[in-house]
XYZ file of C-alpha atoms in Angstrom:
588
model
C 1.790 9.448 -33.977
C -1.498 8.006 -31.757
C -3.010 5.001 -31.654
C -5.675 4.149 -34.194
C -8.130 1.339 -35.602
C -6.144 -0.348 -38.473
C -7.798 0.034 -41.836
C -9.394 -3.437 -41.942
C -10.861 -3.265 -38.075
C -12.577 0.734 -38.143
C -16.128 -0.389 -39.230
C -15.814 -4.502 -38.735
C -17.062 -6.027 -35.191
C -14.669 -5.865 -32.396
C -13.168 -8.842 -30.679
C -13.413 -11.335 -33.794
C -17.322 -10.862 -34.798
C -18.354 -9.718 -31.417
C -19.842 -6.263 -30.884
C -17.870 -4.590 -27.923
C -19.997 -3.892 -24.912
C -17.758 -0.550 -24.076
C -19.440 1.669 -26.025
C -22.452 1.609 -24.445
C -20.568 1.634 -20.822
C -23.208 0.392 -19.151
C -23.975 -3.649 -18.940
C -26.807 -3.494 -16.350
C -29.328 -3.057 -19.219
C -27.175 -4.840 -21.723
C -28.530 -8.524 -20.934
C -26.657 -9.190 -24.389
C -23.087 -9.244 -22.744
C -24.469 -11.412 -18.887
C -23.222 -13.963 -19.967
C -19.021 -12.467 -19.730
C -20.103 -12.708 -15.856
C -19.351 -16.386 -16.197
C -16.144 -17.413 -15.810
C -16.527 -20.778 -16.820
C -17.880 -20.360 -20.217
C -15.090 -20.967 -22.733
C -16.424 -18.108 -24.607
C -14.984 -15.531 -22.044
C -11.605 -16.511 -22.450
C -11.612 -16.604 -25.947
C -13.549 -12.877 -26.321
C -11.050 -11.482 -24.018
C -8.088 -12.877 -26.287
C -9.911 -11.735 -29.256
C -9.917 -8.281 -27.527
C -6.338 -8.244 -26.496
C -5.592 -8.807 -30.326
C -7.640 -6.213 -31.768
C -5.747 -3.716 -28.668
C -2.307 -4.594 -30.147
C -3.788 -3.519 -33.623
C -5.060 -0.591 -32.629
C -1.589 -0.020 -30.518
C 0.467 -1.090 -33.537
C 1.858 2.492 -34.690
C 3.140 3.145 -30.996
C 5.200 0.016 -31.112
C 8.396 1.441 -31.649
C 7.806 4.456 -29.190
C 6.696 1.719 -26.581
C 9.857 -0.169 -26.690
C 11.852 2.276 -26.396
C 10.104 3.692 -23.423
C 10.434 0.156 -22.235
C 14.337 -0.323 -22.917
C 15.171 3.522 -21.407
C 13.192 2.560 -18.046
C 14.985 -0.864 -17.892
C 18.490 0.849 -18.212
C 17.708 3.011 -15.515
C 16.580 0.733 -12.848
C 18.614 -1.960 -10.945
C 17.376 -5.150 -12.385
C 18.834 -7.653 -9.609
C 17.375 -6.682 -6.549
C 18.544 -7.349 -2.670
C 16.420 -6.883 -0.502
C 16.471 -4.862 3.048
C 17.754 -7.275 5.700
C 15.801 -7.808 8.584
C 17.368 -9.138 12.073
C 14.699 -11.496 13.962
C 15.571 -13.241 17.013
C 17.535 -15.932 15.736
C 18.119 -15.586 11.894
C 18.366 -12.732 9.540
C 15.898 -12.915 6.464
C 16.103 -10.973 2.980
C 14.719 -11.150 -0.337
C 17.180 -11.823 -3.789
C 15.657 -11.367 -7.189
C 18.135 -11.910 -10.376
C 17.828 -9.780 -13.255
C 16.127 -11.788 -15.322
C 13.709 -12.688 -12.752
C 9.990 -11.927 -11.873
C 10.338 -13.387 -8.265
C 12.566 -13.015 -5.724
C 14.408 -15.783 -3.738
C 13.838 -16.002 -0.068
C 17.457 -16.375 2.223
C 18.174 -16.824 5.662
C 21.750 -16.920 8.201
C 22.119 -16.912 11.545
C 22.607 -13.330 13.282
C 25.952 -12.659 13.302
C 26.984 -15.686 10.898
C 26.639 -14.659 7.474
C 28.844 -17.248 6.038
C 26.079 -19.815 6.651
C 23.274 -18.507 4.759
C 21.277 -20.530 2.583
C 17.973 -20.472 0.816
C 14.514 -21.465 1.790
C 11.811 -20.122 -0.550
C 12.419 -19.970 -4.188
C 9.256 -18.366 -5.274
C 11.336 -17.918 -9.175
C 11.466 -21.985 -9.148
C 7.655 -22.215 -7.996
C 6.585 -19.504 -10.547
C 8.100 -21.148 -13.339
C 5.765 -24.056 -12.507
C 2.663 -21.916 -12.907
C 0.967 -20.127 -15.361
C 0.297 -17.474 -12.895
C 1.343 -17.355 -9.006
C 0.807 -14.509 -6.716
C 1.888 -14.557 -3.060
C -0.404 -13.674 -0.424
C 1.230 -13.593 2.997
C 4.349 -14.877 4.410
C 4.435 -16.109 8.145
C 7.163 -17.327 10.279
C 6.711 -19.166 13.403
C 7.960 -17.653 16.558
C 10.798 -20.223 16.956
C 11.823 -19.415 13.338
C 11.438 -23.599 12.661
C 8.348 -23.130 10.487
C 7.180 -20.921 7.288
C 3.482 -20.454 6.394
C 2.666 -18.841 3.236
C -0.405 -18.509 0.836
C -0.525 -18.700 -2.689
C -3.078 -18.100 -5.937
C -2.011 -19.684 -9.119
C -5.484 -19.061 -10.934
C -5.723 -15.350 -10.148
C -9.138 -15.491 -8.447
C -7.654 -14.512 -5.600
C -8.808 -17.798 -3.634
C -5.437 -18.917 -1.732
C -3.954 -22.473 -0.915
C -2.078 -22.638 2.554
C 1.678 -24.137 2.650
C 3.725 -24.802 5.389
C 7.352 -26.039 5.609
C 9.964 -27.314 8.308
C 13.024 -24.524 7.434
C 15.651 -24.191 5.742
C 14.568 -27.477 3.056
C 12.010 -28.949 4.071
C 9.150 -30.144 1.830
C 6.220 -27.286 0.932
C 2.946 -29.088 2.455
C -0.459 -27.531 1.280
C -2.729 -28.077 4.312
C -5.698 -26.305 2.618
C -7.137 -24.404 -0.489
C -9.972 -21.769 -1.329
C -8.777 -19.595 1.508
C -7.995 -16.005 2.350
C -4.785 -14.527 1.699
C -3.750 -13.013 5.193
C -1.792 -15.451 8.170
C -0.636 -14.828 11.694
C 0.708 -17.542 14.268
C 0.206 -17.945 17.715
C 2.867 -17.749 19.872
C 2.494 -20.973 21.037
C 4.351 -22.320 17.887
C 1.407 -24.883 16.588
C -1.614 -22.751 16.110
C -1.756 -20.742 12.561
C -4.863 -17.764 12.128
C -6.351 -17.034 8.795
C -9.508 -15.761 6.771
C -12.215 -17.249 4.439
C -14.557 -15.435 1.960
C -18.303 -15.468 1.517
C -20.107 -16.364 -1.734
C -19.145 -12.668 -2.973
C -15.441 -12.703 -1.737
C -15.591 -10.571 1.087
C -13.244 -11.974 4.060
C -15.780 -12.916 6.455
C -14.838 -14.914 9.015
C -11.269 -15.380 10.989
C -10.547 -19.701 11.629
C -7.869 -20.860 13.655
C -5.707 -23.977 12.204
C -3.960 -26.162 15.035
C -1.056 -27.899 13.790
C 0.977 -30.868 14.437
C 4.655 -30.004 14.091
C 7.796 -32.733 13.939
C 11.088 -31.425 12.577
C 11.574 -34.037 9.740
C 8.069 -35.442 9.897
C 5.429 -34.120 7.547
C 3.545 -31.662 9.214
C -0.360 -32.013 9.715
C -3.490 -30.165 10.787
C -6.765 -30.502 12.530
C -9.873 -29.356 11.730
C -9.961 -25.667 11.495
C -12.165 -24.082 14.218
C -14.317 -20.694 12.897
C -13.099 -18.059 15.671
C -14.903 -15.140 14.767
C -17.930 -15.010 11.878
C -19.026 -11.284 10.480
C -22.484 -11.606 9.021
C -22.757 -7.968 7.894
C -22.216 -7.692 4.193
C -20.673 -4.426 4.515
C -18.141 -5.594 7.252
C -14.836 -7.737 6.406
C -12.484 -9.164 8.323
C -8.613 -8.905 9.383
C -5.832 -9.959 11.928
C -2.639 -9.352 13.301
C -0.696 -9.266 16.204
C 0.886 -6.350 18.720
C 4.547 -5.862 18.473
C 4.721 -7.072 22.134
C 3.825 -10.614 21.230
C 0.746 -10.706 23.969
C -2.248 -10.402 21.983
C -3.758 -11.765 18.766
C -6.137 -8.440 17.358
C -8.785 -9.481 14.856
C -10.548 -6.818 13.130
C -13.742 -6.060 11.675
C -14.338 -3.009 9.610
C -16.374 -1.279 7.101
C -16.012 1.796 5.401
C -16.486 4.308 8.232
C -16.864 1.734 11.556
C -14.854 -0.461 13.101
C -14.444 -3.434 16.266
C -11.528 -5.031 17.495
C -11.629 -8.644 19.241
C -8.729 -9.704 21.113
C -7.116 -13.509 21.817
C -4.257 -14.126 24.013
C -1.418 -15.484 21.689
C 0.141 -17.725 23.943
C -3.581 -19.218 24.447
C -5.017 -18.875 21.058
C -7.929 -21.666 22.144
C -9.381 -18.738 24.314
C -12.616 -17.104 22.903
C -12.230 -13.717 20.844
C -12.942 -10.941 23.724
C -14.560 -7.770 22.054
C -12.519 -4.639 22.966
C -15.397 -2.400 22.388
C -18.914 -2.861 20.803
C -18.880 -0.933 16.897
C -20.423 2.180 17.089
C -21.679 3.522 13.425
C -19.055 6.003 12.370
C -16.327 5.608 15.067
C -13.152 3.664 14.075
C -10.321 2.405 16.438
C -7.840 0.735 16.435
C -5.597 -0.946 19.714
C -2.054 -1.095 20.126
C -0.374 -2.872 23.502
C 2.733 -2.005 26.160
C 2.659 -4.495 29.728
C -0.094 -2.976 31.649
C -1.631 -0.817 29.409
C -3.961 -0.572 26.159
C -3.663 2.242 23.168
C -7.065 3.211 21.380
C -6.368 5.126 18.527
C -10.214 6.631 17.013
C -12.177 8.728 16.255
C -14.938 8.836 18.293
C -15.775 12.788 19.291
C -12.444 13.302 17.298
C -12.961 13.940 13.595
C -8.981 13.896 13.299
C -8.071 11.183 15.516
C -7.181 10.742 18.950
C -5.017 8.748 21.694
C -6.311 7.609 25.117
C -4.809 4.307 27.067
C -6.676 2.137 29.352
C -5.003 -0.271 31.982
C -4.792 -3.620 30.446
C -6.243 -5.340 33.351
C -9.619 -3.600 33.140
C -10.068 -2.552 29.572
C -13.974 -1.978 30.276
C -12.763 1.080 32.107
C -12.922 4.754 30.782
C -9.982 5.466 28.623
C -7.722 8.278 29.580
C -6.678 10.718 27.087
C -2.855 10.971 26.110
C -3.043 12.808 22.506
C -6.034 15.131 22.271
C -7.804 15.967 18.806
C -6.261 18.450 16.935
C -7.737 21.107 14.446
C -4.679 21.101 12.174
C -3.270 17.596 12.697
C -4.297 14.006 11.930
C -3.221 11.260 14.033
C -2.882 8.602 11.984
C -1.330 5.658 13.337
C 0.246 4.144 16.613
C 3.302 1.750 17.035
C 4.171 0.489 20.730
C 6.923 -0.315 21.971
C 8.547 -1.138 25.278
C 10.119 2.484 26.090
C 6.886 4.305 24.286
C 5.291 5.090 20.834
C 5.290 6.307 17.493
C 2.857 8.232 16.308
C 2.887 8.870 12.228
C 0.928 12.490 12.400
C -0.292 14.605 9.033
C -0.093 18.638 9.594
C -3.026 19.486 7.638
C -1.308 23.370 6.569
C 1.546 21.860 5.010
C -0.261 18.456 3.112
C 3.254 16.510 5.274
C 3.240 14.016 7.283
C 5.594 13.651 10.376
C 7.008 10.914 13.122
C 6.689 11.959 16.267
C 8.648 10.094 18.966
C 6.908 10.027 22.591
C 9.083 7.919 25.593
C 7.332 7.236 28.777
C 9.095 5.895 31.943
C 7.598 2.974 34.384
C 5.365 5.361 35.699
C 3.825 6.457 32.591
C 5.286 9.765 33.199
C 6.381 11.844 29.071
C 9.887 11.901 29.053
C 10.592 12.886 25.575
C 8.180 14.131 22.901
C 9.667 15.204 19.844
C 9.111 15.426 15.889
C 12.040 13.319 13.764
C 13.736 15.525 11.266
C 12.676 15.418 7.382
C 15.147 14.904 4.825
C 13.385 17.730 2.971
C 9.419 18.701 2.882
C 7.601 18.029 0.962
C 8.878 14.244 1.351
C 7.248 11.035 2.414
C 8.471 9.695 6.131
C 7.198 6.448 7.661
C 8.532 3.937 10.057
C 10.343 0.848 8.438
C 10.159 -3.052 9.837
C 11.206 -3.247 13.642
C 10.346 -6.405 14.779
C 12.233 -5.908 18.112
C 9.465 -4.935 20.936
C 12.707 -3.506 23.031
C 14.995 -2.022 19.891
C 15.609 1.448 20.287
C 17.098 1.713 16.338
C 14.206 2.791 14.650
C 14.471 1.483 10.697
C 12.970 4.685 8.646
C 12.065 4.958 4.808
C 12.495 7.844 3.393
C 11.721 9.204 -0.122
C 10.411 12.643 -2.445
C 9.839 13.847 -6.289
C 13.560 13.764 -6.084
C 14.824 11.612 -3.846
C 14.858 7.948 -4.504
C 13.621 5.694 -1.790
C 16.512 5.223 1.091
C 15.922 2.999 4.247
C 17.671 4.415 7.547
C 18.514 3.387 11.010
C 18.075 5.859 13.615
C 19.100 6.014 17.012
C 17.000 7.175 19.726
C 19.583 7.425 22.247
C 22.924 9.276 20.388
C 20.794 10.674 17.338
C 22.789 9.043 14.853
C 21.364 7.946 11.805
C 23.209 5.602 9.365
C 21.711 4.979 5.836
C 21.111 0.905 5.265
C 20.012 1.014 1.763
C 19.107 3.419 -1.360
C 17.235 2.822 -4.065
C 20.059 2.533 -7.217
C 19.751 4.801 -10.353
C 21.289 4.490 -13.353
C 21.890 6.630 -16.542
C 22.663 10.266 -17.586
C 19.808 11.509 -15.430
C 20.673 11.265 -12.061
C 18.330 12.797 -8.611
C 20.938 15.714 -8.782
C 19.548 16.983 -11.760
C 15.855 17.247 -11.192
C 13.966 20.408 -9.162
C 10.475 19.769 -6.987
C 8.796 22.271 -5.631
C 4.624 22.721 -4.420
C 2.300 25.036 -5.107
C -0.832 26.151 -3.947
C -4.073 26.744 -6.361
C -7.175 28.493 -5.031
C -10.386 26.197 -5.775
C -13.607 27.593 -6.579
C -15.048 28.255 -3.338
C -11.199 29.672 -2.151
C -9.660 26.634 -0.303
C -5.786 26.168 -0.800
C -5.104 23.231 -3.309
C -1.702 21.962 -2.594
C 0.095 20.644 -6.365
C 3.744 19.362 -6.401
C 5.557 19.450 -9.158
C 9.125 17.830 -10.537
C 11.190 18.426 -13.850
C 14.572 18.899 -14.406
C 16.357 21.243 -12.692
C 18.328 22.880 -16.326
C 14.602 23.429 -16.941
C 12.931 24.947 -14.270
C 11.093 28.548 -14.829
C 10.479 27.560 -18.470
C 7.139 26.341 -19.844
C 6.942 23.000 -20.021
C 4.304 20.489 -21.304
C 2.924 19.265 -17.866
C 1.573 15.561 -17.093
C -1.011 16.366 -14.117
C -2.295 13.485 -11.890
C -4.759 13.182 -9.710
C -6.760 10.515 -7.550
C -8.950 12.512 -4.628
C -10.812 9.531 -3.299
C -11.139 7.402 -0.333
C -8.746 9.070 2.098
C -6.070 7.735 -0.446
C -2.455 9.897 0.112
C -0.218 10.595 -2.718
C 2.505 11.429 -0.426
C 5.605 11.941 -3.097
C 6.773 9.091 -4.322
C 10.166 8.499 -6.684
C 8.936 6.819 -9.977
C 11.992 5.396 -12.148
C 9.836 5.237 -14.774
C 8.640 8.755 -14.355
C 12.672 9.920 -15.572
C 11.758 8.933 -19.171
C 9.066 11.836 -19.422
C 11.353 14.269 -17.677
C 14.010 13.353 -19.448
C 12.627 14.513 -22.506
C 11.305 17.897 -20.997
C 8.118 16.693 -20.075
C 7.005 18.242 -16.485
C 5.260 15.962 -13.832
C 2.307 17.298 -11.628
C -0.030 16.360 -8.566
C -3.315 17.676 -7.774
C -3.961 17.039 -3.819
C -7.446 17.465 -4.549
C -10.402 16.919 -1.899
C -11.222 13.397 -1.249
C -7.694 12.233 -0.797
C -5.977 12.314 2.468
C -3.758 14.610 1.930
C -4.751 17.546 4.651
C -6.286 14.915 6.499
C -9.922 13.608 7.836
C -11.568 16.671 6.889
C -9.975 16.799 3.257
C -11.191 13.691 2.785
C -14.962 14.752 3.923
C -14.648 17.360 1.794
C -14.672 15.602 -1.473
C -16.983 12.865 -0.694
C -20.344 12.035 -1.695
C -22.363 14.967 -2.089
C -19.209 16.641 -2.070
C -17.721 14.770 -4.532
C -17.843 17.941 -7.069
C -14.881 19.332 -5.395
C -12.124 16.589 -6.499
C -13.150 17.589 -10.124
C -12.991 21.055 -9.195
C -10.182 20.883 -7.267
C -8.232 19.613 -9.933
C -9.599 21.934 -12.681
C -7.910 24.008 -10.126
C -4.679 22.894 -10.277
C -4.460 22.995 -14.053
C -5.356 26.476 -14.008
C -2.399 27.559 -11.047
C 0.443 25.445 -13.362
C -0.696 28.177 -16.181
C -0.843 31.000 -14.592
C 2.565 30.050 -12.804
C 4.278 29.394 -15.957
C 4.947 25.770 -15.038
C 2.810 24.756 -18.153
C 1.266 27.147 -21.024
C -1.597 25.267 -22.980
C -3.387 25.179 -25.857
C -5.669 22.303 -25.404
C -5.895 19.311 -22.212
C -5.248 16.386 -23.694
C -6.579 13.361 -21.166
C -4.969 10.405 -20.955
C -5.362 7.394 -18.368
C -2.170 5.892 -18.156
C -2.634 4.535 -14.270
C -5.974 4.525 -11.959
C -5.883 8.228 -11.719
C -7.110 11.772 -13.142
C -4.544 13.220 -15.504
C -4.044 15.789 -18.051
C -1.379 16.410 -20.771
C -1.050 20.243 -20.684
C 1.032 21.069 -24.069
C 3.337 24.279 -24.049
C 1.878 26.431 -26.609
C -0.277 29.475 -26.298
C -2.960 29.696 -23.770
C -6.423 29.316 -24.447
C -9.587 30.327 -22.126
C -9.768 27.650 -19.119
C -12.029 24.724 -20.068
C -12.731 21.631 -18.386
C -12.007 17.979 -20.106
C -13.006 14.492 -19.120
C -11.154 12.485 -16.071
C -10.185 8.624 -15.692
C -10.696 7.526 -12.156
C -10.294 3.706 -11.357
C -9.514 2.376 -7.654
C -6.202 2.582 -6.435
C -4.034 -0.092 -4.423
C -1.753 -0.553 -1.649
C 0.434 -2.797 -0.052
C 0.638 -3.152 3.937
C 2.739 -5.570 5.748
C 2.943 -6.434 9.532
C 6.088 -5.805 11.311
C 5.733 -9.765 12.527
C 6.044 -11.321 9.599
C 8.417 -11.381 6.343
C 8.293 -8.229 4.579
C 7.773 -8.912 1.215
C 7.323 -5.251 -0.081
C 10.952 -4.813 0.634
């Protein structure tokens, strides 16, 4: 059974009386439906409830398919979540959400007295006063006495500031209509955020000085604009190194990027630009006592390391990781006894972390790739605070592997597993088989395609779900989907076209399906339909698309096989979720 227009809605006007402006698909020569720009106008609430109503008609027959779906993925997944503990310097913070919960509860002991833990941000509680609530950012102070956080309870995405004396004291909103993203000085009183212009785009960086009493209600000055981006294609970010010296605000576009940097003990001091923008070279800086890391691009199409002496960072950098024609450096952590570079081999679509310890003298005295649970997987360094810790926390995941955090250590090796992901029901990781392929694109480039189903079923043809994305340098590194057990449970095959414009084989992947190259991504992944048939991981009679998620995807039924044809894709944007090793993690 499919979805389908109920008798008494095929021919009538959509949305009660209101012709629908998405068959036409395009609205800027449809001055007819201007006036659903305004958000204001009653009339744009009610259409869109109208149009959620004639949805549910139209989705009507699939009701009983849908919850069932929706019952099978809830008996698989662990509905009260705990979240990954993280040790700070003088309390230990993680994240509780109850079963029948949408938001978690925020907790807090000191280290090495768990008995004494207790509350202090009950997001469930503040959610239940809301219609809507999203959180923005989370920010403890550096004596652990204060949080900041940022909400939006109308969905525009325009944030109100709070602050609060921990464990109970009062929330305080200090101000409204800001940007989501918060980072405090280390001087304990001075908080950093971002506004928006007129179209939304964070454009400038303020800094909020604060008057703190434990038990008095805390207060602000006037917010002072620190750095102002007039460039409509630039927006604005901030953070702060790992080492607790230096406040980095950020200015990028799509292919450029500047740095400004503020002592964080002095946070009055005007931003100091590391290095002018230059059109088409990013960088990014990362800090150890006495010297400077530049991660870019600049001469290096996949990415580069040189250092500069802190002292004189006008000087010419010094090169520690030289570009590489198979390997992407993609991002730097500091710490005090070295770095860790996250690196992408572009032969085998993997990425790897790379361990590199330097002594006093700046002299390599290890260099060395940490092991993969299995390949292809997804590796990336965890939440460690600690500029000094030599436990590295590591998250670790595949097709068939559900997500598992780990703590390694650098000096015996050892490496002890602090959480995993929970599954429940009859099918378990055990039973499911993953394995990549490689399809040969039009113009003979190697399309990596990985592909999971259960392991009883594996050399059989199967009808194949294949996804796709293949734009803006976005990875789909493999991922474990919960969700995704309910198709293989019922013999359904999943697939993933690492098509040209991802990130996938790094820089020059990305290049390759952009713009004027854009043709390849669609090629690419005509591509990849055409290697699961001829490799007996699918047989098909006809592509059925479907858009389930912001991505390219293709049903690909088992049945006889036809003569290759093409069939329309879905593309929408994708998202992402980042969160600095300084503040609370709340993707954990």
């Amino acid at each position: 059974m499919k979805a389908q227009p109920p008798p008494h809605t095929r021919d009538a006007p959509s949305a009660d009386g209101l012709s629908s402006p998405v068959s036409r698909f395009r609205r800027a020569e449809d001055p007819e439906w201007h006036w659903l720009e305004n958000r204001d106008d009653p009339n744009v609430g009610a259409f869109l409830e109208a149009a959620n109503r004639e949805c549910r008609a139209w989705m009507m027959p699939l009701d009983g398919l849908v919850e069932r779906l929706y019952h099978g993925h809830l008996a698989r997944r662990e509905l009260a979540v705990h979240g990954l503990r993280t040790a700070l310097d003088h309390y230990t913070y993680w994240s509780e959400t109850a079963a029948d919960a949408d938001y978690p509860v925020w907790w807090r002991h000191p280290n090495d007295r768990e008995q004494e833990a207790i509350p202090f941000l009950d997001l469930h509680a503040r959610a239940e006063q809301q219609r809507f609530l999203e959180l923005g950012d989370m920010a403890l102070s550096p004596d652990e006495q204060w949080l900041a956080w940022t909400e939006d309870i109308s969905g525009d995405e325009r944030y109100t500031l709070y602050i609060k004396h921990l464990p109970c004291g009062e929330p305080i909103a200090l101000l409204d209509d800001i940007g989501s993203e918060l980072s405090w000085a280390e001087d304990n009183r001075t908080l950093l955020f971002t506004r928006f212009d007129a179209t939304q785009r964070p454009d400038s960086i303020w800094r909020l000085p604060l008057i703190l009493e434990a038990g008095g209600t805390p207060r602000a000055d006037e917010p002072t604009c620190m750095l102002q981006e007039a460039d409509p294609e630039f927006w604005v970010g901030l953070g702060k190194t790992r080492s607790r010296e230096w406040l980095v605000l950020d200015c990028a576009s799509k292919d450029t990027s500047e740095c400004y940097l503020v002592p964080a003990r002095d946070p009055g001091v005007a931003p100091c630009c590391f290095r002018p923008r230059e059109k088409g070279v990013e960088y990014g800086v990362e800090h150890r006592p006495g010297h400077f890391y530049v991660l870019h691009n600049r001469g290096a199409p996949h990415f580069r390391l040189d250092r500069v002496d802190e002292a004189d960072p006008g000087a010419d950098w010094q090169p520690l990781v030289a570009n590489r024609e198979n390997v992407t450096l993609e991002g730097v952590d500091a710490f005090a006894w070295g770095l860790i570079l996250t690196e992408r081999d572009h032969r085998e679509a993997q990425v790897h972390v790379r361990v590199i310890e330097l002594d006093p003298h700046h002299a390599l005295t290890r260099d060395e790739r940490l092991p993969l649970p299995e390949s292809p997987c997804s590796l990336m360094l965890g939440d460690v605070p600690h500029f000094a810790s030599r436990r590295l926390r590591l998250r670790e995941e595949s097709f068939v592997m559900p997500v598992r955090w780990l703590e390694h250590d650098l000096d015996s090796g050892e490496r002890r597993v602090v959480k995993t992901q929970t599954i429940h029901g009859d099918l378990q990781p055990n039973d499911l088989s993953s394995q990549r392929i490689w399809a040969t694109a039009h113009d003979g480039e190697r399309i990596p395609v990985s592909v999971v189903m259960r392991a009883d079923l594996a050399g059989h043809p199967l009808p194949t779900l294949l996804y796709g994305y293949g734009a803006y340098g976005e990875v789909l590194d493999p991922w474990f989907s919960v969700a995704r057990l309910e198709l293989l449970s019922r013999g359904v095959a999943f697939a993933v076209a690492h098509v040209r414009g991802g990130g996938d084989r790094g820089e020059p992947w990305y290049l390759a399906g952009k713009m004027e190259h854009k043709e390849n991504s669609f090629r690419d992944f005509l591509a990849a339909r055409n290697a699961l048939v001829d490799q007996a991981s699918a047989t098909g009679s006809a592509l059925q698309p479907t858009a389930p998620v912001r991505a390219a995807c293709w049903w690909v039924p088992a049945s006889t096989l036809p003569p290759k044809h093409s069939a329309p894709l879905f593309w929408t944007s994708p998202s992402s979720m980042s969160c600095a090793p300084w503040k609370i993690r709340t993707c954990l």
